[in-house]
Structures are given as C-alpha cells and as structure tokens.
GROMACS .gro file of N, CA, C and O in nm:
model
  404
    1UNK      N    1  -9.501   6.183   2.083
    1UNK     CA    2  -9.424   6.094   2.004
    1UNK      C    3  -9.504   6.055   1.879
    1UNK      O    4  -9.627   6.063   1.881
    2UNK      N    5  -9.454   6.023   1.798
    2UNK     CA    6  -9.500   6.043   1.620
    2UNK      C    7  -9.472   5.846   1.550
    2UNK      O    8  -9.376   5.831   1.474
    3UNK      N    9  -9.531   5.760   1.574
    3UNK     CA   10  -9.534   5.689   1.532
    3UNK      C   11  -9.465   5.646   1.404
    3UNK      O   12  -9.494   5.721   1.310
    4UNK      N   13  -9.421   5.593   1.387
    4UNK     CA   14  -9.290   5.521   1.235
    4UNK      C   15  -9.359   5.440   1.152
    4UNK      O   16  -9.396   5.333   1.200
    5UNK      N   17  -9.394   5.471   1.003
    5UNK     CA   18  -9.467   5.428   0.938
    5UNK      C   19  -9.317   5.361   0.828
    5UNK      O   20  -9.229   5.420   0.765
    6UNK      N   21  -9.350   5.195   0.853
    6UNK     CA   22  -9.261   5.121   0.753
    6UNK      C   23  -9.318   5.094   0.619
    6UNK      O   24  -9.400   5.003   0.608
    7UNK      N   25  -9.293   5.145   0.545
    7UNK     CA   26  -9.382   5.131   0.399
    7UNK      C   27  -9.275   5.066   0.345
    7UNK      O   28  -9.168   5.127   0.353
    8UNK      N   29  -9.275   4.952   0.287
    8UNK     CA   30  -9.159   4.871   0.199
    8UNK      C   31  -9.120   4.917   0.028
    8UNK      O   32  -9.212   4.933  -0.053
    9UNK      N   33  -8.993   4.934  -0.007
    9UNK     CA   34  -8.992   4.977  -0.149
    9UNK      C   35  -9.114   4.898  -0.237
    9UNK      O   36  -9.192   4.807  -0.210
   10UNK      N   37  -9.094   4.964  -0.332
   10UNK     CA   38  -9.197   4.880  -0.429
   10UNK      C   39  -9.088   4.840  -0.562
   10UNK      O   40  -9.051   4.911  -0.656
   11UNK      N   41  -9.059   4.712  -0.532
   11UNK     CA   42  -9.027   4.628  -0.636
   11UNK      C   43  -9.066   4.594  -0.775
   11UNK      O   44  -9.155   4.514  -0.802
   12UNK      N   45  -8.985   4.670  -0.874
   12UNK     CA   46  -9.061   4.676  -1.015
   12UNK      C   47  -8.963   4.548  -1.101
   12UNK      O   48  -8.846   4.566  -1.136
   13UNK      N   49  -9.020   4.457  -1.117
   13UNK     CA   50  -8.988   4.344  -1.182
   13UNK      C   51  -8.980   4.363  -1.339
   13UNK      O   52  -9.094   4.357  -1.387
   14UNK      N   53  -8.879   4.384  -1.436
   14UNK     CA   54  -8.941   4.387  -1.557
   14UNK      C   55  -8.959   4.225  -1.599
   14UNK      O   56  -8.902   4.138  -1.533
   15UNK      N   57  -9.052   4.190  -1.727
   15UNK     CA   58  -9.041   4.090  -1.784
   15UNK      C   59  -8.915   4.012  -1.847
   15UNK      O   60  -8.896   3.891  -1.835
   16UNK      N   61  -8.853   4.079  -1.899
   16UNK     CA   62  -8.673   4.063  -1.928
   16UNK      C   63  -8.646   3.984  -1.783
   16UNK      O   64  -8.616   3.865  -1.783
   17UNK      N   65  -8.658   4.048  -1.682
   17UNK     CA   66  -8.529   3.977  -1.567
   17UNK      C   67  -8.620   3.861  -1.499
   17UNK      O   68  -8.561   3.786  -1.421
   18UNK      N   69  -8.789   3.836  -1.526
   18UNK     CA   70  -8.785   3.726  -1.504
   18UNK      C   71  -8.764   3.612  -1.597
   18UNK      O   72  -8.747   3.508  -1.533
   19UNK      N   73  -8.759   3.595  -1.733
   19UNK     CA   74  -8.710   3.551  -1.835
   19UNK      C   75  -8.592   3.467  -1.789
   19UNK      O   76  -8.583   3.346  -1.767
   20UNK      N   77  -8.473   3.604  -1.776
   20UNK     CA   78  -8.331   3.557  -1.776
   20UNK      C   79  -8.340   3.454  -1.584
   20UNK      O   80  -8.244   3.395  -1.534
   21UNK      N   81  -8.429   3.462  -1.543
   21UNK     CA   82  -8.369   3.431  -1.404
   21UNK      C   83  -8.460   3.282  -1.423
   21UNK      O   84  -8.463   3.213  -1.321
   22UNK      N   85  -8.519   3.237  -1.519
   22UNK     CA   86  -8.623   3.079  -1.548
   22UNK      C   87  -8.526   3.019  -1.619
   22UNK      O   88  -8.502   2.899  -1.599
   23UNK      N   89  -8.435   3.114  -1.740
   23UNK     CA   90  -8.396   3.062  -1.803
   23UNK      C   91  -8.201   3.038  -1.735
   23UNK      O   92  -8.108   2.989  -1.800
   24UNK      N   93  -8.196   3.091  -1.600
   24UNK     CA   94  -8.052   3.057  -1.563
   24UNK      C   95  -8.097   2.911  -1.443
   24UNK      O   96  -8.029   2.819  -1.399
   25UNK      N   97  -8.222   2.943  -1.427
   25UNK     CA   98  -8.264   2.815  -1.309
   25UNK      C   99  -8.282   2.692  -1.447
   25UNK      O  100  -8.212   2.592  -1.428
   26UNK      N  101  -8.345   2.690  -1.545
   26UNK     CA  102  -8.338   2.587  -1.634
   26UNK      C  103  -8.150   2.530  -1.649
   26UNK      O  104  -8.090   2.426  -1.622
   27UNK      N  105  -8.115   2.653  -1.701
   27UNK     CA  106  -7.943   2.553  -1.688
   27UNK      C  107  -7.936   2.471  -1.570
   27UNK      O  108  -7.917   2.351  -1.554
   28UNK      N  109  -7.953   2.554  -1.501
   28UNK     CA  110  -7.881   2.489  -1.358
   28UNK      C  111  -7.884   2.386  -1.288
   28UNK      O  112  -7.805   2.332  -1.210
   29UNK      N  113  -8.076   2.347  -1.361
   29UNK     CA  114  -8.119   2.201  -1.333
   29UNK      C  115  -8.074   2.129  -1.454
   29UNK      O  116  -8.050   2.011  -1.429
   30UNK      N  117  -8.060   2.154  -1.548
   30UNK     CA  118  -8.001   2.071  -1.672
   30UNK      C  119  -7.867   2.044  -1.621
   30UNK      O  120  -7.842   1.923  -1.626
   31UNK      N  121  -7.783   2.106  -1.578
   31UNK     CA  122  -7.659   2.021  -1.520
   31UNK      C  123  -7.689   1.927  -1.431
   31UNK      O  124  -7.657   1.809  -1.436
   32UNK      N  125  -7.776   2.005  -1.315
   32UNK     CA  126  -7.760   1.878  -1.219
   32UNK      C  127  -7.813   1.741  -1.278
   32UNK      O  128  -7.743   1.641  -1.263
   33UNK      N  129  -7.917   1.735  -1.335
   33UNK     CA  130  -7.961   1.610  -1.438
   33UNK      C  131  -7.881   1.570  -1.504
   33UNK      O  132  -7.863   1.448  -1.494
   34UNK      N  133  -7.805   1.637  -1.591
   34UNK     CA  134  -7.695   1.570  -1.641
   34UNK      C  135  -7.569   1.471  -1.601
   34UNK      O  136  -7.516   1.373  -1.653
   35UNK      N  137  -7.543   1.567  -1.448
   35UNK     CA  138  -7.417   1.539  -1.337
   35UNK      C  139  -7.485   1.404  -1.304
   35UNK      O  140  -7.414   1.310  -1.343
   36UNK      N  141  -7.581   1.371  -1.255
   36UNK     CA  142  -7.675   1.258  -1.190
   36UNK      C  143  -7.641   1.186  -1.290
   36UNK      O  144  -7.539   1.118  -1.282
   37UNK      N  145  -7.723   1.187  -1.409
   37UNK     CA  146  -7.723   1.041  -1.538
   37UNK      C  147  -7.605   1.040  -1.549
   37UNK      O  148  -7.591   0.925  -1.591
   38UNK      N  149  -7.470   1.096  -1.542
   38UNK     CA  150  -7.381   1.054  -1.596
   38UNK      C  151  -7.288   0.947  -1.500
   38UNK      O  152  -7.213   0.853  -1.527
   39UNK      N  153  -7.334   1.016  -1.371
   39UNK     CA  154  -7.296   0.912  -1.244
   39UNK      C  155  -7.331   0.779  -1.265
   39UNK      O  156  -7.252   0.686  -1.247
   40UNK      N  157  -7.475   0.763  -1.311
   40UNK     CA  158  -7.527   0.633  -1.329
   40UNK      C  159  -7.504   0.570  -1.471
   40UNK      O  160  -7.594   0.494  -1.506
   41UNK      N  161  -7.435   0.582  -1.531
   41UNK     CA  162  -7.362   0.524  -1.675
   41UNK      C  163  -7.208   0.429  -1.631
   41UNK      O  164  -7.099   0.478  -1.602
   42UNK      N  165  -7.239   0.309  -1.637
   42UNK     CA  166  -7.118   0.224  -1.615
   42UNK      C  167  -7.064   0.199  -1.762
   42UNK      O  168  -7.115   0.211  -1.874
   43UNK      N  169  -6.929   0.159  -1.712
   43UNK     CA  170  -6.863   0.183  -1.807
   43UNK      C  171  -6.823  -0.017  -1.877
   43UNK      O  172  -6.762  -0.096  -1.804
   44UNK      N  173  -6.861  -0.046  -1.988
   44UNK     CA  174  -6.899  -0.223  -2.033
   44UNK      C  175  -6.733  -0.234  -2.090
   44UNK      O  176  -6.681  -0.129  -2.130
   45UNK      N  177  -6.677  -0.325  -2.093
   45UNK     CA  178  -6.583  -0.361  -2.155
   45UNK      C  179  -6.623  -0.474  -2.244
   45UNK      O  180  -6.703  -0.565  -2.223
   46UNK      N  181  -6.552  -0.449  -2.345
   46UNK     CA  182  -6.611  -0.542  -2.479
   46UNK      C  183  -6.463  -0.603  -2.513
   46UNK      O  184  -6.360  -0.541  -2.535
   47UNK      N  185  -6.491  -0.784  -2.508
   47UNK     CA  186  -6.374  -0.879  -2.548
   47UNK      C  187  -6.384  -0.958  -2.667
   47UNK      O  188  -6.472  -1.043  -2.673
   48UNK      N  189  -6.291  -0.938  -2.779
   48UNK     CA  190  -6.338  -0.998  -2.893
   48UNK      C  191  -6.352  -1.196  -2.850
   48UNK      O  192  -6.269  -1.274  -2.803
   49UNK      N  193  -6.520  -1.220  -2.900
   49UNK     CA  194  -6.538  -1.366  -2.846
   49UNK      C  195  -6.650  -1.355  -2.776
   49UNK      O  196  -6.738  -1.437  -2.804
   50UNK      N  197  -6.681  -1.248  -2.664
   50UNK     CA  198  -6.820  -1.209  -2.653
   50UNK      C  199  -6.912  -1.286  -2.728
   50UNK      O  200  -6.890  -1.307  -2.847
   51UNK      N  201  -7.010  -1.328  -2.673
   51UNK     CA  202  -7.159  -1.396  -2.683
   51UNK      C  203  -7.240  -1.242  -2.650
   51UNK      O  204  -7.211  -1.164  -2.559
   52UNK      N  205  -7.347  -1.225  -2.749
   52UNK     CA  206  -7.434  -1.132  -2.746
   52UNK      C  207  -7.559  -1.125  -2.807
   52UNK      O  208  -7.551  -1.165  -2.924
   53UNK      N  209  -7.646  -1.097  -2.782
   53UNK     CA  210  -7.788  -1.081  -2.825
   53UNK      C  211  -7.811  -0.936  -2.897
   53UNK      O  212  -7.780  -0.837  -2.831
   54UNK      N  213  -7.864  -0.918  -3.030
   54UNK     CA  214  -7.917  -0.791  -3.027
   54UNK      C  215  -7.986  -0.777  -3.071
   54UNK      O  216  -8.016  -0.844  -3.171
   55UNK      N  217  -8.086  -0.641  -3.002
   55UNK     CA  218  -8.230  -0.616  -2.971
   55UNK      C  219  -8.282  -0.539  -3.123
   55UNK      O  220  -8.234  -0.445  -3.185
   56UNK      N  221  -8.411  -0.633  -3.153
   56UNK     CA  222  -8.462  -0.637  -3.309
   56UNK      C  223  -8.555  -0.530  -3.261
   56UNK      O  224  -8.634  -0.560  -3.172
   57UNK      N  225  -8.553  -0.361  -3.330
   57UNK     CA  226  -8.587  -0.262  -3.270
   57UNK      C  227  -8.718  -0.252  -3.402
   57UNK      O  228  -8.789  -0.155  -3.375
   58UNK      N  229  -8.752  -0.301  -3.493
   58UNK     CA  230  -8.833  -0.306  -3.630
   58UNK      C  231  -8.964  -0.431  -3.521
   58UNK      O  232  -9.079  -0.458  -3.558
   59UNK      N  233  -8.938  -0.452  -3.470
   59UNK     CA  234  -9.053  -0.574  -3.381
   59UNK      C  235  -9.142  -0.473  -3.317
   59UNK      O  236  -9.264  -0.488  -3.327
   60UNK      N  237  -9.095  -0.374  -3.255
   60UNK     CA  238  -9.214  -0.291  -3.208
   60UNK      C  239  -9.350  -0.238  -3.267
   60UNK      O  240  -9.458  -0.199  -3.221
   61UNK      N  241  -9.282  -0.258  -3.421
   61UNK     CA  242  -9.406  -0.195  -3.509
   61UNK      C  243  -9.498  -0.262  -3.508
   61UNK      O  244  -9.606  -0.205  -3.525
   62UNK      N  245  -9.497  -0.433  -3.485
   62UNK     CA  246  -9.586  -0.542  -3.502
   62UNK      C  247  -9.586  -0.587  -3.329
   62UNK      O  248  -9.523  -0.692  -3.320
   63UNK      N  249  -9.621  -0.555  -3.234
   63UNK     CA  250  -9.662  -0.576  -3.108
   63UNK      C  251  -9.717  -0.731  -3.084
   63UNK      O  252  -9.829  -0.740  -3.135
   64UNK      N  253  -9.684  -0.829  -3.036
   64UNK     CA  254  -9.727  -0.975  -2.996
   64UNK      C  255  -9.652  -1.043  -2.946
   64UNK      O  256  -9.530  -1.034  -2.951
   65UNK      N  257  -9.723  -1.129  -2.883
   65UNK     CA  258  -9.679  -1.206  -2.744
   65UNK      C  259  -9.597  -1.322  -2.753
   65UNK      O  260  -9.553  -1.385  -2.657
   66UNK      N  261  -9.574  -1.352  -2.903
   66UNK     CA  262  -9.480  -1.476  -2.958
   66UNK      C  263  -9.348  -1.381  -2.998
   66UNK      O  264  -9.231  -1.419  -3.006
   67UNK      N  265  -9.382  -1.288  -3.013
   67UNK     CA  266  -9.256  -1.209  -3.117
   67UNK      C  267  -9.152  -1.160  -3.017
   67UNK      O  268  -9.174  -1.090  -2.918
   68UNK      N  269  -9.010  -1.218  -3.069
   68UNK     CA  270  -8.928  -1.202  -2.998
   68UNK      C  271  -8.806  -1.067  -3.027
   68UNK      O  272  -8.747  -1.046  -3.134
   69UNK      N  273  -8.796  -1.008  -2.930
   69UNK     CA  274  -8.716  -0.872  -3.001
   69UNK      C  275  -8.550  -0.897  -2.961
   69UNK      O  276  -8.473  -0.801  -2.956
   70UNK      N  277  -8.518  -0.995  -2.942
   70UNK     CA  278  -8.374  -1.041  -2.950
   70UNK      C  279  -8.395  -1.108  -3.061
   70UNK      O  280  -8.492  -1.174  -3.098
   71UNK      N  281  -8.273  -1.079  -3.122
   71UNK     CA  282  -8.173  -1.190  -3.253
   71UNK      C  283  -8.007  -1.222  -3.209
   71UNK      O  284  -7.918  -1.162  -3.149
   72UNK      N  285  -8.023  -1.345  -3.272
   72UNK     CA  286  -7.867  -1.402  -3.248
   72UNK      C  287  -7.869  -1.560  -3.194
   72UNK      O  288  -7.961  -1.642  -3.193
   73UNK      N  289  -7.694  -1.570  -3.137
   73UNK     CA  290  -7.637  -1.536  -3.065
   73UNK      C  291  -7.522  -1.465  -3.181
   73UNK      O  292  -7.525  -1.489  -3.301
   74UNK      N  293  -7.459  -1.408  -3.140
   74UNK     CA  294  -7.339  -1.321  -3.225
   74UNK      C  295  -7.227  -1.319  -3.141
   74UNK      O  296  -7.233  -1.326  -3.019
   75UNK      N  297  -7.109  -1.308  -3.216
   75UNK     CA  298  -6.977  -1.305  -3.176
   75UNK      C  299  -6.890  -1.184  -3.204
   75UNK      O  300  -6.869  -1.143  -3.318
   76UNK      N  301  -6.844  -1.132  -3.102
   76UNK     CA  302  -6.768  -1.009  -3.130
   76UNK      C  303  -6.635  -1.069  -3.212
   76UNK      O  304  -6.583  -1.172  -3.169
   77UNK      N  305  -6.584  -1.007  -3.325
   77UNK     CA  306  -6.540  -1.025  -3.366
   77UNK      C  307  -6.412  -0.962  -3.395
   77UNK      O  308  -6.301  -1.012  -3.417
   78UNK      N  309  -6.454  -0.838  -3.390
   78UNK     CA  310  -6.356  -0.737  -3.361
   78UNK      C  311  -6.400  -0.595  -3.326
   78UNK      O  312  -6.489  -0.540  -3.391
   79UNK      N  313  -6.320  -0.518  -3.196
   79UNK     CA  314  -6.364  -0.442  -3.126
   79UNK      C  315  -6.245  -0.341  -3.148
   79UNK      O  316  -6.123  -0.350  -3.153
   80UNK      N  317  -6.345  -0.231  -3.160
   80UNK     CA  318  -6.285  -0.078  -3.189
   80UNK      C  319  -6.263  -0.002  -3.131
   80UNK      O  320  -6.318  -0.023  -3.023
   81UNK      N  321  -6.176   0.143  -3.127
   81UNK     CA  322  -6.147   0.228  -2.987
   81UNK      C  323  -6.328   0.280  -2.992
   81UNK      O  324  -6.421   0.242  -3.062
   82UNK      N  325  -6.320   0.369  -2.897
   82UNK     CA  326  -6.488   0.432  -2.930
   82UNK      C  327  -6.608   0.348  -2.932
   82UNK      O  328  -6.704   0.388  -2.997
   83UNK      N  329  -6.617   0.213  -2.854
   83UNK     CA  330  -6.710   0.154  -2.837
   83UNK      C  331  -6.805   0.062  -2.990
   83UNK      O  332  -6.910   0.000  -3.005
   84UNK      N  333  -6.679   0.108  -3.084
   84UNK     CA  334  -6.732  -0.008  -3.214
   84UNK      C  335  -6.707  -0.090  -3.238
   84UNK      O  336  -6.584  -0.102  -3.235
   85UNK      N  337  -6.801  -0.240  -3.288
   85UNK     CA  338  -6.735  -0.382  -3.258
   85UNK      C  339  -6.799  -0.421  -3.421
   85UNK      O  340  -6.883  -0.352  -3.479
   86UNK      N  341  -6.749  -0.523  -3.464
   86UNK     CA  342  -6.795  -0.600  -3.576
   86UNK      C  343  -6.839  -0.725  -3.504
   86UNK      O  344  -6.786  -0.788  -3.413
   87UNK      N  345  -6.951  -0.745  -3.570
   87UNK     CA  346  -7.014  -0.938  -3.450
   87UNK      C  347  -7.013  -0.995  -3.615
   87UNK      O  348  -6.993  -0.937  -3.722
   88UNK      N  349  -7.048  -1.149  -3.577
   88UNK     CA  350  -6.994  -1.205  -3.660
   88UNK      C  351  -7.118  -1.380  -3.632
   88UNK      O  352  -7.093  -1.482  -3.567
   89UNK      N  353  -7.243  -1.343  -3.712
   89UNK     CA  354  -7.351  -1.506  -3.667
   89UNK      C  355  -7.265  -1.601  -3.628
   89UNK      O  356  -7.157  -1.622  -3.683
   90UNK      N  357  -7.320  -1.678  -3.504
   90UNK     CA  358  -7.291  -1.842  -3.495
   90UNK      C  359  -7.328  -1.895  -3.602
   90UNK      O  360  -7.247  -1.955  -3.672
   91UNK      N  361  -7.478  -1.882  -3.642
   91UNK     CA  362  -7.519  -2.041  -3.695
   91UNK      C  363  -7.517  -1.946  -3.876
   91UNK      O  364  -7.485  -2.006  -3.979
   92UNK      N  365  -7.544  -1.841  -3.873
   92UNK     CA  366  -7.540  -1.793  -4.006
   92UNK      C  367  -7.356  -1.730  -4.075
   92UNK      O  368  -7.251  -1.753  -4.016
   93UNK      N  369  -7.366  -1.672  -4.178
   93UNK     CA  370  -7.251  -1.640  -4.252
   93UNK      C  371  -7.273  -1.461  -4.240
   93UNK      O  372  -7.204  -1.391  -4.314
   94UNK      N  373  -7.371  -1.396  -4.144
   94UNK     CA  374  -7.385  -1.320  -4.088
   94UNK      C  375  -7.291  -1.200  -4.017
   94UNK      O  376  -7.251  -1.203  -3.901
   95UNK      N  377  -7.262  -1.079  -4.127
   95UNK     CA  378  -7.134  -1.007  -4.023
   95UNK      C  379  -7.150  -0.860  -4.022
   95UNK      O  380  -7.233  -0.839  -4.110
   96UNK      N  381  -7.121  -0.766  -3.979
   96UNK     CA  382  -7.182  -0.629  -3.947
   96UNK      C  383  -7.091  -0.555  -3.870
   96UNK      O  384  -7.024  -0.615  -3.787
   97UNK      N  385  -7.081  -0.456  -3.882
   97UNK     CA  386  -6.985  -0.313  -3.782
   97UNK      C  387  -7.128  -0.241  -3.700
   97UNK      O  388  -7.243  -0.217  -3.736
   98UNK      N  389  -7.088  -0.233  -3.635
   98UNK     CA  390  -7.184  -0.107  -3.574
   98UNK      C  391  -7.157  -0.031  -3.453
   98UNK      O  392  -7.104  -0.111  -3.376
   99UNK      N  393  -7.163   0.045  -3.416
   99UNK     CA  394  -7.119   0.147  -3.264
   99UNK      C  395  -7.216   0.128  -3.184
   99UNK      O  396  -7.331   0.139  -3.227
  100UNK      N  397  -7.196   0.103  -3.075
  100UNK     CA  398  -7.268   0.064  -2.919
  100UNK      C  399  -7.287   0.222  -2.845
  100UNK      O  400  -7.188   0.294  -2.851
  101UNK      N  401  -7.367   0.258  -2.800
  101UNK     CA  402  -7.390   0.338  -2.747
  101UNK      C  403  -7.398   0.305  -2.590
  101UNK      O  404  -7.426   0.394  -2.509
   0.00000   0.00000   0.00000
C-alpha cells in the first residue's frame, strides 16, 4: 500500500485583490459606524420662545478658568423648516439667523 501525500494548492494572492478586499472591509465598517451614530442622534424640537445659551467657540483660543464659553440668554424668535432659527438678546437689541446642526 502506497501512502497519500496531501500537498495543499498554493494560493497566489495578487496585490490588486488584497487592496480591493481592505478597501470593501473599510466600507463595510464605515456603514456600520455610521448605522450606530445615527441611532444615537435624537431628534430636538425647537419652539419659538425657547430660552437658550450659545456656546462662544472664539474662547478656546484664550484657555482660563474665569472665561466663560456660554453667551446669552437668547430667545428663539423664529424657527425654520431644516433646523434654522433666528434668536433674538434678552437684555441686548441683539438678533441673528443661524442653522443648528
């Protein structure tokens, strides 16, 4: 009797198909990341009359422990389809459009 020698193909990988197979696993996790954050995005309803604070994003440049990165209080004043509102100062003559993200 003659013993059976299993020698396995030899698998020739080109560089091309591992490329395309990093770059179909990159989509694939970019959806699921996407599918996830979008789960966790609630959805705010905005009422003209709203009380709001907004965040003074020019304060970061100057870093300190007195400095406050809220301004206001502000009043919605009028609210747009698409998440755009006009606020409107309490104590100032203060008024502005801008889109909420």
């Amino acid at each position: 009797m003659t013993p059976i020698l299993l020698v396995p193909k030899r698998i020739e990988i080109t560089l091309e198909e591992i490329q395309n197979n990093a770059y179909e696993n990159a989509r694939i996790y970019k959806e699921k990341t996407k599918s996830f954050h979008d789960r966790m995005i609630t959805k705010k309803e905005l009422n003209v009359g709203d009380k709001v604070l907004l965040y003074h994003s020019h304060l970061k440049l100057f870093p300190g422990k007195l400095c406050s990165h809220w301004i206001g209080p502000f009043v919605f004043s009028n609210v747009f389809p698409y998440s755009a509102v006009e606020i409107t100062g309490l104590e100032t003559k203060y008024s502005r459009s801008m889109g909420i993200a």
